[in-house]
Amino acid sequence: MRNLTELSLKNKNIVWYFIIVVFVAGIFSYFNLGRREDPSFTIRQMIVTVRWPGATAQQMQDNVTDKLAKKLQDTPGLDYLKSYSRDSLSVIYVTLKQEVPADKVHLTWLKVRNLAEDARPQLPDGVIGPVFNDQFDDVYGSVYAITGKDYSYEELRQKAEAVRRVLLGVPGVGKAELLGVQPQKIYVEAKADKLSELGISPQAIQKAISAQNEMAPAGMIATKSNDVYIHMTGKFNDLAQIRATPINVGGKIFRLGDIATVKQGYADPRQPQMYFDGQPAIGIAVSMVDGGNILSLGKSLDKTIGVLRHNLPLGIEIHQVSNQPQVVRNSISEFVSTLEEAVVIVLAVSFFSLGWRTGLVVAGCIPLVIAGVFNVMDIFGITLNKVSLGALIIALGLLVDDAIIAVEMMSVKLEEGLGRFDAACYAYKATAAPMLTGTLITCSGFIPVAFSKGMAAEFCRDLFPVIATALIISWIVSVMVAPLYGYKLIKVKVKSDASGKINPYQSRFYRLFKRLLIACLHHKKIVLLVTGGVFALSLFLLHFVPKEFFPPSMRPEIIVEMSLPQGSSMQATKEQAERFAAYLDTQKKDIKNYSYYIGEGAPRFVLTLNPVLPEPNYAQFVIVAKDVKARKRLISEINNKMQRDFPAVQSNIKLIQTGPPADYPVMLRIEGYDISKVQAIAGKVAALMRQDKNLYNINFDWNSRVSAIKLEIDPDKLSVLGISRSDLAKTLYAQINGIKAAQYYKGDNNTDITFRLNGSSRTDIEKLKDMPIYLGKSGYVPLDQLAKITYEGSNGLIWWRNFKPAITVRADIHSGTANDATQIIYDKTLALRQSLPYGYSIDIDGSLHDSMQSMQFLMKPIPVMFIVIMTLLMFQLKKISLMVLTLLTAPLGIIGVSFGMLISSTPIGFVADLGILALTGMIIRNSIILIDQIKKHMAAGETAWNAIVDSAIMRFRPIMLTAMAAILGMVPLMPSPFWGPMAVAISSGLLVATVLTLLVLPTMYAAWFKVKEEK
C-alpha cells in the first residue's frame, strides 16, 4: 500500500485545496440537510373497515370479518391478522412481517385491495365497503385549532376550510386535513301518531322529497353557434321550500311542513369532536412532504398563520395544538449543544495528554471529518434527526482515535530524533494498516443494526452510515491531513535517559506500569482465573439490570385516554370528558394548553404515537405540560383524580415513546377457540395481576357485554300482513335512525335531508312497542303486534387474532420498567399456562414482545459481523492463533457494562444492546494495535518477553488516549433518555476493557504462546 502520508506531504497544495472544498461544502450541506424529530420508519399495518347496518357483533364476526380475513390471509409477507367486530362494524388490521422491505409495503397494500375485492361476492347483501386505510403512518406534525365562542360549528368549518386551502399552498406541506368537523343535516321529523292518523308512509315522504330535489338533466339544444343547456327551477334553496314540498296521499295534497318538522342542525348522534382548552374547535392537521425540512416548514407555517390571524373575523382564533417544528428546533439545539460539549471534552483530553501543539492537530481534524460526514449525509438523503445526531456524537469520541494514534507515533519518533518528514512517514508505515483494520472492525460492530430487520432496527438504521462514514473519513484525515498539520505544528524535544540513550518512555508512570505488567506476566494463572471469575460474575449480575425496550421521551405531552363501558353513547363520553376538562382548568399552573377528542384519538402528530380509530365510548386528551417537572406532577395528580372521581371510566395515562409504542406497560394476550373459555382464562390472569402490588389499573381490551333489544318475528304473521322482515327492518331504521331522502346544496356544502320520527317517538325505549309500522293499504299497526320485544346482553365488541378470539389483559406499573414487570407476571402464569387445554395460550404482548422480536432480528446478522471481523483480523494478523486470541478480548467489555449499568441504575434496552455490540469492535480495535506492535517488535529481533512488555508500554498512551476520548465523549449523552443507556454501556464497558487489554491481553498472549522471561 502506497504511503499516503508521503503523498500528502509532497503535494501539500492539492491537499489544502481539498481540505477547503470539503469544509465549505460541508457547511452548505449542513444547512441543506432535512430536519426531522424522528427518523422515518415504515408502519407495516393497513386497516380494512366494513359496515353492515343492522348486524350484531357476532353476525359481523361470522358473516363479514371471518370471510374477509380468510381471503386476506393470502397476503404476501403477512405476520398476523387482528380484527374486532361490533354492531354494524368490522375492522381488520393487516400486519406484515417486519422482514418485508419498506419499498415493498405499498405494493403489498395493492394486493390486499385485490384480495378484498375477490372476497366481496361472498359478503352478505347490504355490506358497505371494504374501505382501506394504508396511510396509517402519516405524521401531522403541526396541528392547529380554530375556535370562536359565538360561532357555530359550520362557521368554524368554513373558516378552517379557508385556512386549510391557504396552508396547502405553503412550500413543504404534504397534506392538510380538518378534524372535528360536524356535518350539517336537515332533519324532517314526524310524530308517529300523526303518520298513523293520516295513513302516510315514511316511504311516501322520502319519495316526495327525493323527486322534488333530484338532480336530472333537462337537455341541451345545439344551435349553429353554441350549445344551450336547459336548467329547471324548483330545487330546494332554503328550508321554506323543503317545508312546502307537496305530499300526495290518497288524492289529497299535504305540505311537508303540515305533517313534519323541518329543521337544520348537525349530525345526530354527533361525529367525533375536538376541543381546545375546553372550547369546541375545528382542527387543521398539517403533514410535511417526504424528505422535507421540518424547520423550514415551521418558519413558513408561522409566517402564514401570522398573516391569517390578522384577517380572521373578530372572535375567531387560531391556536397551535402541536408544534413539531419547535420540538425539532429544540431537539437539534440541544443535540448541537451536546455535540459542542463532546467536542470540548475530546479536545481537553487531547490538549491535556498530548500538549497544546499536538492537541491543535487533533482539533483541526474534527471539523473536517464532521464536514465530510455532512456531505455524505446530504448525498444519501440522511436527515438530521434524533438518531443521526446521536450517531454524530458517538462518532466524535471515535473519529479522533486514528488522528491521536498517528500524531502520537509521529511525536514519539520526533522525540527519538527523526526529522519531521521521516517521522510522519514512519507513523504511516507503523500505524496505517492496523488503524484501517481497527476502523473497519469498529464499523463492523454496527453491522447488526445496519442489516437486521424490524421496526426498531429501521428506527436506528442511521447509526451505521453516519458512524461508518465518520470513521472511514477520520482514517483518511489521520493519514493525509493530520501529518500535514503536524508537520507545521508539532515541536518536541529529543528525550534521552541518564546514559544518553534516546528513550521517550522513561517517566515514573511508565516505570510503575512496567512493574505492574511484569507482575501480571509472572502470575498468569492467577490473573486469568480472576479475570474469568469476574467475567462470570458480570454475566450473572446482568440478570439484575433493568430491561426496557425504549424509554419515554422528554416531550411535555401527556396522553390521557378515557374509555367508557362498551355500548356507551358519544354523549355520555362527552359528559365525562367535560368533567375532566373542568378539572384540568384548575391545573393551569402546570399546563401550557390541552386539547381533547371525543369519539376518536388525536391524529398521529409524532411518528411514535398510534392513532385510535373512531369509537363512541372513547375520548383522548393531549395535555401539554409547561416542563418535565410539571409533567411528573400532573401525571400523579391526574392518576389520583381518575381513580377517585371517575370510577366508571377506564383510564390510561401514557407518555410519548422514543421508539415503537405500546398501549400499556404490561400486556398479556389470551387466545383460544371458545370466547367464554378465553374470557375465563383472562379473568384468571387478571386475578394473578391483582396480587402483584406493582401493578394497577388492570383491565381488558374487551370483555364486557352490552344491552340489546331482541325482536322475535313471526314470519307467518308478516306474510299475512304483506310485509317482509327486510321491509320491517328498513322501516324501523328509517323511523329511529333516519333515512336519507335527498341532498340540499349550498356553497361547498352538501347537506343530507334525513327523515325520521321526532325525539320522543324514537328515543324512548318504553314507546318502542307502540311504534307504528306501515302496512300499505292496511294502514299502521304497533310494533308489538308484529314482534315480541325482549332484552338481552351480547358481546358488543369481539377481538380476533388469526381466526381465534383474543383478549389482552393490560396494566400500569408503579415503578420499574415495562419489560421487567411483564416478565415477572408472565412467569407467575406458568402453572396456568401448563394447565391450558390444546389450542389456548397466554402470550407476551406489548413492549416486551416487541423487544424480544427486535432482539431476534438483531441477533441474525451477528454471525456475519463476526465473519467480517475475523476476516479483517486474518488479513491483518495472518495467524489463526492471533485472531482467536484477539477475539477472546471482545467479551471483556461485559464486565464494565454489567457493573456500570447496575451502579447507574440504567436499564438495558434495544439501544443499549446496539452499544454492547458496537463495543465489541472498539475492544478488538485496541487489541489489534497491541498485538500488531508485538509482531513488529519480534520481527525486529526482540525476544517474545521483551516484545510483549515493550509493546504494551509503547501502545499504552495511544490506547488509553483513544479510549478516554471515546469514554468521555459519551458523557454528554448520558442524561439523554434515548442515548443514555448506550452511552453508559459503551463508556463503562470500554473503560474496563481498555485496562484489561493492556494487562490481561499481554498475559493471555504469554500464556497462549508459553512465553517466559529469559534469565
XYZ file of C-alpha atoms in Angstrom, residues 237-840:
604
model
C -82.925 26.801 -1.969
C -83.978 27.131 1.659
C -85.885 25.349 4.423
C -89.137 27.058 3.465
C -89.085 25.332 0.079
C -88.493 21.975 1.789
C -91.458 22.603 4.097
C -93.565 23.422 1.038
C -92.855 20.061 -0.611
C -96.228 18.539 -1.670
C -97.131 15.080 -0.360
C -99.855 13.223 -2.291
C -101.801 10.838 -0.056
C -104.896 9.185 -1.479
C -105.536 12.093 -3.834
C -105.100 14.659 -1.073
C -102.145 17.090 -1.182
C -100.399 17.895 2.076
C -97.444 20.188 2.582
C -94.457 18.570 4.268
C -94.427 21.328 6.906
C -98.026 20.426 7.863
C -97.148 16.881 8.905
C -93.491 17.139 9.947
C -90.988 19.500 11.496
C -88.154 20.603 9.185
C -85.054 21.894 10.937
C -81.375 22.266 10.191
C -78.747 21.036 12.641
C -75.757 18.773 12.981
C -75.448 15.033 12.612
C -77.185 13.200 15.456
C -75.519 11.351 17.041
C -72.568 13.723 16.789
C -69.446 12.850 14.820
C -66.054 12.819 16.615
C -65.423 16.240 18.140
C -62.341 18.271 19.001
C -61.910 20.745 21.844
C -59.075 23.132 22.672
C -58.738 24.383 26.257
C -62.362 23.393 26.784
C -63.740 25.212 23.719
C -65.294 23.458 20.702
C -62.800 23.584 17.855
C -62.209 22.587 14.271
C -58.702 21.249 13.907
C -56.322 21.503 10.960
C -53.669 18.767 10.850
C -50.715 19.504 8.561
C -48.161 16.966 7.370
C -44.822 17.514 5.633
C -43.780 16.167 2.248
C -41.302 13.281 2.324
C -37.718 14.415 2.777
C -38.740 17.931 3.746
C -37.088 20.223 6.261
C -39.381 20.496 9.260
C -37.635 23.682 10.464
C -38.132 25.459 7.145
C -41.737 24.276 7.067
C -42.244 25.536 10.616
C -40.986 29.010 9.709
C -43.221 29.131 6.631
C -46.256 27.983 8.625
C -45.606 30.508 11.408
C -45.381 33.305 8.864
C -48.568 32.181 7.074
C -50.550 31.689 10.283
C -49.395 35.118 11.471
C -50.865 36.707 8.347
C -54.082 34.681 8.581
C -54.646 35.692 12.198
C -54.910 39.333 11.166
C -57.534 38.506 8.532
C -59.866 36.435 10.699
C -63.159 37.886 11.940
C -63.248 39.243 15.470
C -63.745 36.406 17.963
C -62.200 33.621 15.863
C -58.745 32.479 16.955
C -56.094 30.068 15.638
C -54.224 28.094 18.302
C -51.150 25.912 17.912
C -52.012 22.475 19.292
C -48.931 20.538 18.209
C -45.721 22.214 17.081
C -43.289 19.585 15.863
C -41.030 22.175 14.164
C -40.453 23.774 17.579
C -39.799 20.358 19.147
C -37.269 19.565 16.421
C -35.714 23.022 16.753
C -35.262 22.486 20.494
C -34.046 18.929 19.968
C -31.433 19.923 17.379
C -30.349 22.865 19.528
C -29.965 20.509 22.487
C -28.006 17.983 20.425
C -25.783 20.677 18.943
C -25.087 21.840 22.492
C -24.331 18.226 23.431
C -22.074 17.937 20.387
C -20.238 21.088 21.455
C -19.755 19.635 24.943
C -18.396 16.436 23.443
C -16.005 18.410 21.228
C -14.747 20.365 24.239
C -14.250 17.160 26.238
C -12.377 15.403 23.432
C -10.194 18.447 22.826
C -9.469 18.728 26.555
C -8.287 15.112 26.541
C -6.099 15.803 23.528
C -4.583 19.051 24.839
C -4.031 17.712 28.343
C -2.385 14.466 27.260
C -0.589 15.478 24.057
C 0.258 19.131 24.666
C -1.274 22.155 23.020
C 0.552 21.854 19.703
C -0.288 18.180 19.189
C -3.774 18.869 20.542
C -4.259 21.501 17.857
C -3.540 18.868 15.231
C -6.329 16.654 16.603
C -8.604 19.692 16.984
C -8.092 20.600 13.347
C -9.183 17.146 12.210
C -12.571 17.184 13.979
C -14.403 19.872 11.924
C -13.033 18.458 8.683
C -14.339 14.961 9.456
C -17.738 16.292 10.552
C -17.947 18.412 7.378
C -17.208 15.301 5.317
C -19.968 13.417 7.151
C -22.469 16.200 6.408
C -21.542 15.969 2.721
C -22.192 12.225 2.648
C -25.463 12.617 4.591
C -26.622 15.214 2.086
C -25.723 12.995 -0.882
C -27.591 9.960 0.501
C -30.564 11.877 1.878
C -29.934 11.200 5.576
C -31.761 13.833 7.628
C -30.733 15.443 10.886
C -32.849 13.647 13.465
C -32.641 12.089 16.887
C -30.676 9.076 15.655
C -28.296 10.717 13.169
C -27.391 13.499 15.636
C -26.746 10.958 18.367
C -24.644 8.939 15.939
C -22.531 12.050 15.270
C -21.849 12.461 18.983
C -20.950 8.775 19.359
C -18.718 9.022 16.301
C -16.997 12.082 17.750
C -15.461 10.021 20.524
C -14.197 7.528 17.942
C -13.173 9.685 14.998
C -10.226 11.251 16.851
C -8.727 7.821 17.602
C -6.840 7.494 14.344
C -5.593 11.081 14.469
C -4.391 10.600 18.060
C -2.581 7.361 17.153
C -0.954 8.916 14.082
C 0.258 12.140 15.724
C 1.278 10.300 18.894
C 3.513 7.997 16.862
C 4.853 10.983 14.944
C 5.627 12.717 18.271
C 7.392 9.614 19.610
C 9.609 9.422 16.541
C 10.396 13.114 16.799
C 11.359 12.514 20.436
C 13.641 9.741 19.188
C 15.369 12.206 16.907
C 13.801 11.615 13.460
C 13.105 14.524 11.132
C 9.574 15.793 10.536
C 9.130 14.211 7.130
C 10.604 10.868 8.204
C 8.656 10.820 11.479
C 5.381 11.429 9.650
C 6.118 8.768 7.023
C 7.179 6.277 9.710
C 3.900 6.861 11.559
C 2.057 5.832 8.404
C 4.151 2.685 7.946
C 3.751 1.676 11.578
C 0.087 2.540 12.197
C -1.883 2.970 8.951
C -2.640 -0.715 8.324
C -3.653 -1.646 11.888
C -5.616 1.625 12.151
C -7.504 0.850 8.958
C -8.238 -2.678 10.137
C -9.314 -1.334 13.520
C -11.534 1.287 11.879
C -13.243 -1.290 9.689
C -13.702 -3.594 12.682
C -15.249 -0.764 14.700
C -17.620 -0.140 11.789
C -18.375 -3.863 11.715
C -19.669 -3.613 15.277
C -22.647 -1.682 13.870
C -23.446 -4.272 11.171
C -26.361 -5.777 13.166
C -28.307 -2.522 13.195
C -27.485 -1.891 9.526
C -28.737 -5.224 8.229
C -31.232 -6.533 10.781
C -34.956 -6.413 10.101
C -37.677 -4.978 12.234
C -39.123 -1.610 13.119
C -36.649 -0.919 15.940
C -33.625 -1.553 13.721
C -35.177 0.547 10.960
C -35.698 3.320 13.500
C -31.982 3.247 14.452
C -30.643 2.493 10.963
C -28.921 5.881 10.503
C -26.387 4.811 13.139
C -24.376 2.674 10.734
C -23.924 5.020 7.760
C -23.184 8.059 9.938
C -20.668 6.343 12.228
C -19.065 4.290 9.447
C -18.697 7.395 7.279
C -17.163 9.340 10.169
C -14.652 6.597 10.979
C -13.564 5.983 7.386
C -13.156 9.714 6.730
C -11.267 10.034 10.026
C -8.772 7.377 8.860
C -8.206 9.254 5.598
C -7.770 12.505 7.509
C -5.403 10.884 10.017
C -3.005 9.635 7.320
C -3.213 12.594 4.920
C -4.288 15.706 6.827
C -3.072 15.138 10.409
C 0.579 14.668 9.247
C 0.237 17.878 7.234
C -0.953 19.738 10.332
C 1.683 18.003 12.462
C 4.456 18.902 10.043
C 3.730 22.567 10.780
C 2.686 22.450 14.432
C 4.412 19.653 16.367
C 7.608 20.591 18.138
C 9.119 18.169 20.659
C 12.417 17.720 22.398
C 14.516 14.595 21.946
C 14.254 12.520 25.146
C 17.222 10.510 26.409
C 17.970 8.721 29.643
C 20.918 9.282 32.001
C 23.197 7.231 29.769
C 22.331 9.330 26.758
C 20.177 6.655 25.141
C 17.083 8.039 23.487
C 14.027 6.741 25.420
C 10.632 8.509 25.400
C 9.243 6.025 27.965
C 11.403 6.846 30.978
C 8.882 8.687 33.147
C 7.903 7.395 36.579
C 4.427 6.461 35.360
C 5.804 4.185 32.645
C 8.141 2.537 35.177
C 5.188 1.815 37.518
C 3.121 0.423 34.654
C 6.024 -1.790 33.592
C 6.337 -3.276 37.094
C 2.588 -3.972 37.239
C 2.641 -5.586 33.794
C 5.602 -7.817 34.657
C 3.837 -8.861 37.868
C 0.816 -9.954 35.797
C 3.072 -11.883 33.413
C 4.713 -13.685 36.342
C 1.324 -14.697 37.787
C -0.517 -15.636 34.616
C -2.793 -18.280 36.138
C -3.999 -16.016 38.935
C -4.647 -13.109 36.544
C -6.562 -15.262 34.079
C -8.579 -17.048 36.778
C -9.548 -13.781 38.450
C -10.498 -12.292 35.070
C -12.594 -15.361 34.227
C -14.290 -15.245 37.635
C -15.128 -11.559 37.357
C -16.452 -12.146 33.835
C -18.734 -14.965 35.081
C -19.923 -12.717 37.923
C -20.715 -9.927 35.471
C -22.831 -12.295 33.359
C -24.734 -13.262 36.499
C -25.247 -9.624 37.507
C -26.705 -8.807 34.082
C -29.877 -10.587 35.186
C -30.388 -7.852 37.796
C -30.041 -4.961 35.342
C -33.477 -3.471 34.499
C -34.767 -4.225 30.989
C -36.559 -1.626 28.896
C -37.301 -1.662 25.162
C -37.412 2.117 24.552
C -37.771 4.785 27.260
C -40.412 7.529 27.234
C -39.388 10.771 25.574
C -38.830 14.103 27.303
C -41.617 15.752 25.296
C -44.055 17.615 27.570
C -47.232 15.934 26.289
C -49.294 13.645 28.498
C -51.789 11.386 26.734
C -54.882 10.587 28.809
C -57.298 8.032 27.373
C -60.838 7.623 28.691
C -62.915 4.583 27.741
C -66.467 4.150 28.935
C -68.100 0.703 29.007
C -68.739 -0.754 25.564
C -72.058 0.460 24.222
C -71.838 3.898 25.855
C -73.025 6.762 23.713
C -70.860 9.603 22.494
C -72.983 11.953 24.588
C -72.090 10.017 27.739
C -68.430 10.099 26.715
C -68.652 13.840 26.143
C -70.098 14.407 29.618
C -67.225 12.541 31.277
C -64.664 14.356 29.120
C -66.159 17.727 30.042
C -65.916 16.840 33.730
C -62.239 16.015 33.306
C -61.667 19.170 31.234
C -63.162 21.223 34.077
C -60.598 19.650 36.407
C -57.747 20.492 34.007
C -58.871 24.131 34.041
C -57.896 24.177 37.739
C -54.353 22.992 36.950
C -53.264 25.900 34.745
C -50.095 26.409 36.806
C -48.639 23.232 35.245
C -50.470 23.169 31.887
C -49.498 25.161 28.818
C -52.597 24.033 26.896
C -54.687 20.957 26.337
C -56.854 19.550 23.595
C -59.194 16.610 23.601
C -61.002 14.468 21.094
C -64.349 12.777 21.688
C -65.144 9.667 19.683
C -61.603 9.224 18.328
C -57.960 9.926 19.118
C -55.641 12.718 18.087
C -54.014 12.486 14.666
C -50.533 10.987 14.596
C -48.649 14.188 15.462
C -45.480 12.226 16.183
C -44.403 9.005 14.478
C -44.215 7.031 17.728
C -47.879 7.648 18.622
C -50.515 5.253 17.315
C -53.788 6.974 16.323
C -57.025 5.499 17.673
C -59.901 4.698 15.340
C -63.339 6.253 15.968
C -65.269 4.733 18.895
C -68.259 6.462 20.545
C -67.152 5.390 24.054
C -63.608 6.789 23.714
C -62.030 10.177 24.419
C -58.396 11.235 24.339
C -56.718 14.238 25.952
C -53.375 15.651 24.827
C -52.086 17.766 27.711
C -49.007 19.912 27.119
C -47.209 20.442 30.416
C -45.036 23.503 30.978
C -41.932 21.389 31.621
C -40.838 17.887 32.577
C -41.222 18.540 36.319
C -44.748 19.814 35.758
C -45.426 16.748 33.634
C -44.411 14.483 36.513
C -46.656 16.334 38.980
C -49.584 16.254 36.588
C -49.307 12.508 35.985
C -49.509 11.808 39.709
C -52.430 14.184 40.258
C -54.349 13.009 37.189
C -53.906 9.384 38.205
C -55.329 10.100 41.663
C -58.183 12.126 40.155
C -59.138 9.335 37.769
C -59.171 6.638 40.443
C -61.095 8.823 42.873
C -63.678 10.644 40.733
C -64.044 8.594 37.544
C -64.728 5.028 38.738
C -66.870 4.172 35.693
C -64.167 5.264 33.248
C -61.303 3.046 32.139
C -58.392 5.488 32.049
C -54.903 5.168 30.642
C -52.179 7.759 31.204
C -49.107 7.490 28.996
C -46.218 9.447 27.548
C -44.902 9.632 24.026
C -42.255 6.963 23.487
C -38.811 7.405 21.940
C -39.318 4.278 19.856
C -42.116 1.941 18.708
C -45.034 2.417 21.138
C -47.201 0.085 23.222
C -50.655 0.804 24.651
C -49.831 -0.276 28.222
C -46.613 -1.190 30.072
C -47.872 -4.712 30.866
C -49.812 -6.668 28.243
C -50.589 -10.401 28.125
C -52.684 -11.832 25.289
C -55.004 -14.825 25.759
C -56.127 -16.726 22.669
C -58.360 -19.749 22.122
C -61.261 -21.129 20.129
C -64.175 -20.531 22.508
C -64.991 -16.990 23.611
C -66.299 -17.976 27.038
C -63.187 -20.046 27.826
C -60.906 -17.231 26.651
C -62.810 -14.820 28.896
C -62.476 -17.209 31.840
C -58.710 -17.592 31.336
C -58.356 -13.825 31.022
C -60.131 -13.468 34.358
C -57.603 -15.812 35.991
C -54.697 -13.846 34.514
C -56.206 -10.614 35.815
C -56.556 -12.191 39.272
C -52.836 -13.042 39.247
C -52.043 -9.467 38.216
C -54.069 -8.078 41.120
C -51.808 -9.995 43.504
C -48.799 -8.043 42.222
C -48.589 -4.807 44.228
C -46.549 -3.133 41.491
C -49.457 -3.400 39.032
C -52.591 -1.278 38.992
C -55.353 -0.238 36.575
C -55.764 -3.839 35.432
C -58.223 -4.097 32.551
C -59.179 -5.917 29.350
C -59.228 -4.596 25.800
C -62.692 -6.198 25.631
C -64.669 -8.419 27.947
C -67.958 -6.629 28.574
C -71.455 -7.222 27.343
C -73.830 -4.575 26.039
C -77.597 -4.260 26.284
C -79.619 -5.109 23.216
C -83.272 -5.321 22.261
C -84.363 -8.550 20.606
C -87.343 -8.634 18.245
C -88.773 -12.142 17.847
C -90.525 -12.109 14.467
C -93.416 -14.364 13.428
C -92.758 -14.924 9.674
C -96.284 -16.239 9.065
C -97.895 -13.154 10.525
C -95.647 -10.872 8.479
C -96.546 -12.799 5.345
C -100.262 -12.480 6.002
C -99.912 -8.735 6.631
C -97.908 -8.309 3.438
C -94.633 -7.072 4.923
C -91.269 -8.762 4.771
C -88.644 -8.962 7.526
C -86.400 -6.689 5.444
C -89.161 -4.112 4.988
C -89.793 -4.135 8.739
C -86.090 -3.583 9.490
C -85.863 -0.747 6.974
C -88.959 0.903 8.372
C -87.588 0.744 11.921
C -84.220 2.073 10.806
C -85.806 4.933 8.880
C -88.004 5.964 11.773
C -85.399 5.611 14.544
C -82.058 6.480 12.972
C -83.335 8.240 9.906
C -83.016 7.614 6.212
C -81.507 9.911 3.622
C -84.183 11.345 1.349
C -82.211 13.889 -0.699
C -79.378 16.403 -0.562
C -79.504 20.149 -0.106
C -76.769 22.062 -1.955
C -75.467 25.379 -0.708
C -71.987 26.697 -1.448
C -69.339 23.993 -0.983
C -71.517 22.111 1.493
C -73.807 19.221 0.561
C -76.306 18.667 3.358
C -78.266 15.428 3.682
C -82.015 15.709 4.126
C -82.940 12.928 6.541
C -86.393 11.693 7.502
C -87.052 10.201 10.962
C -89.539 10.230 13.817
C -89.371 13.036 16.326
C -87.340 12.713 19.516
C -89.932 11.344 21.904
C -91.116 8.759 19.391
C -87.671 7.319 18.622
C -85.573 7.714 21.786
C -87.922 6.397 24.471
C -87.425 2.634 24.815
C -90.765 2.354 26.623
C -92.524 3.656 23.493
C -90.818 1.208 21.160
C -93.692 -1.275 21.411
C -96.113 1.413 20.215
C -94.015 2.480 17.213
C -96.331 2.398 14.165
C -95.350 0.152 11.288
C -96.848 0.984 7.904
C -98.529 -1.953 6.156
C -99.695 -0.278 2.974
C -103.455 -0.372 2.449
C -103.881 -1.885 5.891
C -102.509 1.275 7.449
C -100.389 1.227 10.597
C -100.073 -1.325 13.401
C -97.980 -1.075 16.598
C -94.663 -2.894 16.551
C -95.600 -5.236 19.402
C -98.292 -6.761 17.188
C -95.601 -7.875 14.730
C -92.817 -8.903 17.088
C -92.191 -9.974 20.649
C -89.846 -7.487 22.315
C -87.286 -8.860 24.779
C -83.988 -7.618 26.222
C -80.670 -9.420 26.149
C -76.950 -8.926 26.676
C -74.399 -9.602 23.967
C -70.736 -9.111 23.237
C -70.649 -5.577 21.950
C -67.034 -5.968 20.840
C -65.080 -9.069 19.819
C -61.342 -9.041 19.110
C -59.888 -11.835 16.996
C -56.316 -12.633 16.067
C -55.602 -15.137 13.323
C -59.154 -16.560 13.443
C -59.243 -17.020 17.217
C -60.876 -14.822 19.874
C -58.141 -12.904 21.710
C -58.345 -10.834 24.902
C -55.428 -8.699 26.070
C -55.094 -8.168 29.830
C -53.350 -4.866 30.479
C -51.930 -2.999 33.460
C -49.944 0.042 34.510
C -46.930 -0.116 36.818
C -45.976 1.890 39.900
C -42.216 1.536 39.414
C -39.562 -0.283 37.401
C -39.670 -0.957 33.682
C -42.376 -2.376 31.455
C -40.243 -5.310 30.308
C -39.353 -6.414 33.849
C -42.920 -6.064 35.131
C -44.306 -8.043 32.157
C -41.728 -10.804 32.549
C -42.469 -11.127 36.272
C -46.214 -11.529 35.795
C -45.725 -13.821 32.798
C -43.551 -16.116 34.923
C -46.321 -16.197 37.531
C -48.721 -17.592 34.922
C -46.548 -20.680 34.372
C -48.836 -23.062 36.267
C -51.889 -21.637 34.488
C -50.204 -21.935 31.089
C -49.320 -25.550 31.745
C -52.977 -26.356 32.592
C -54.476 -24.804 29.450
C -56.296 -27.086 27.006
C -54.965 -27.560 23.495
C -55.394 -24.521 21.283
C -55.363 -21.987 24.124
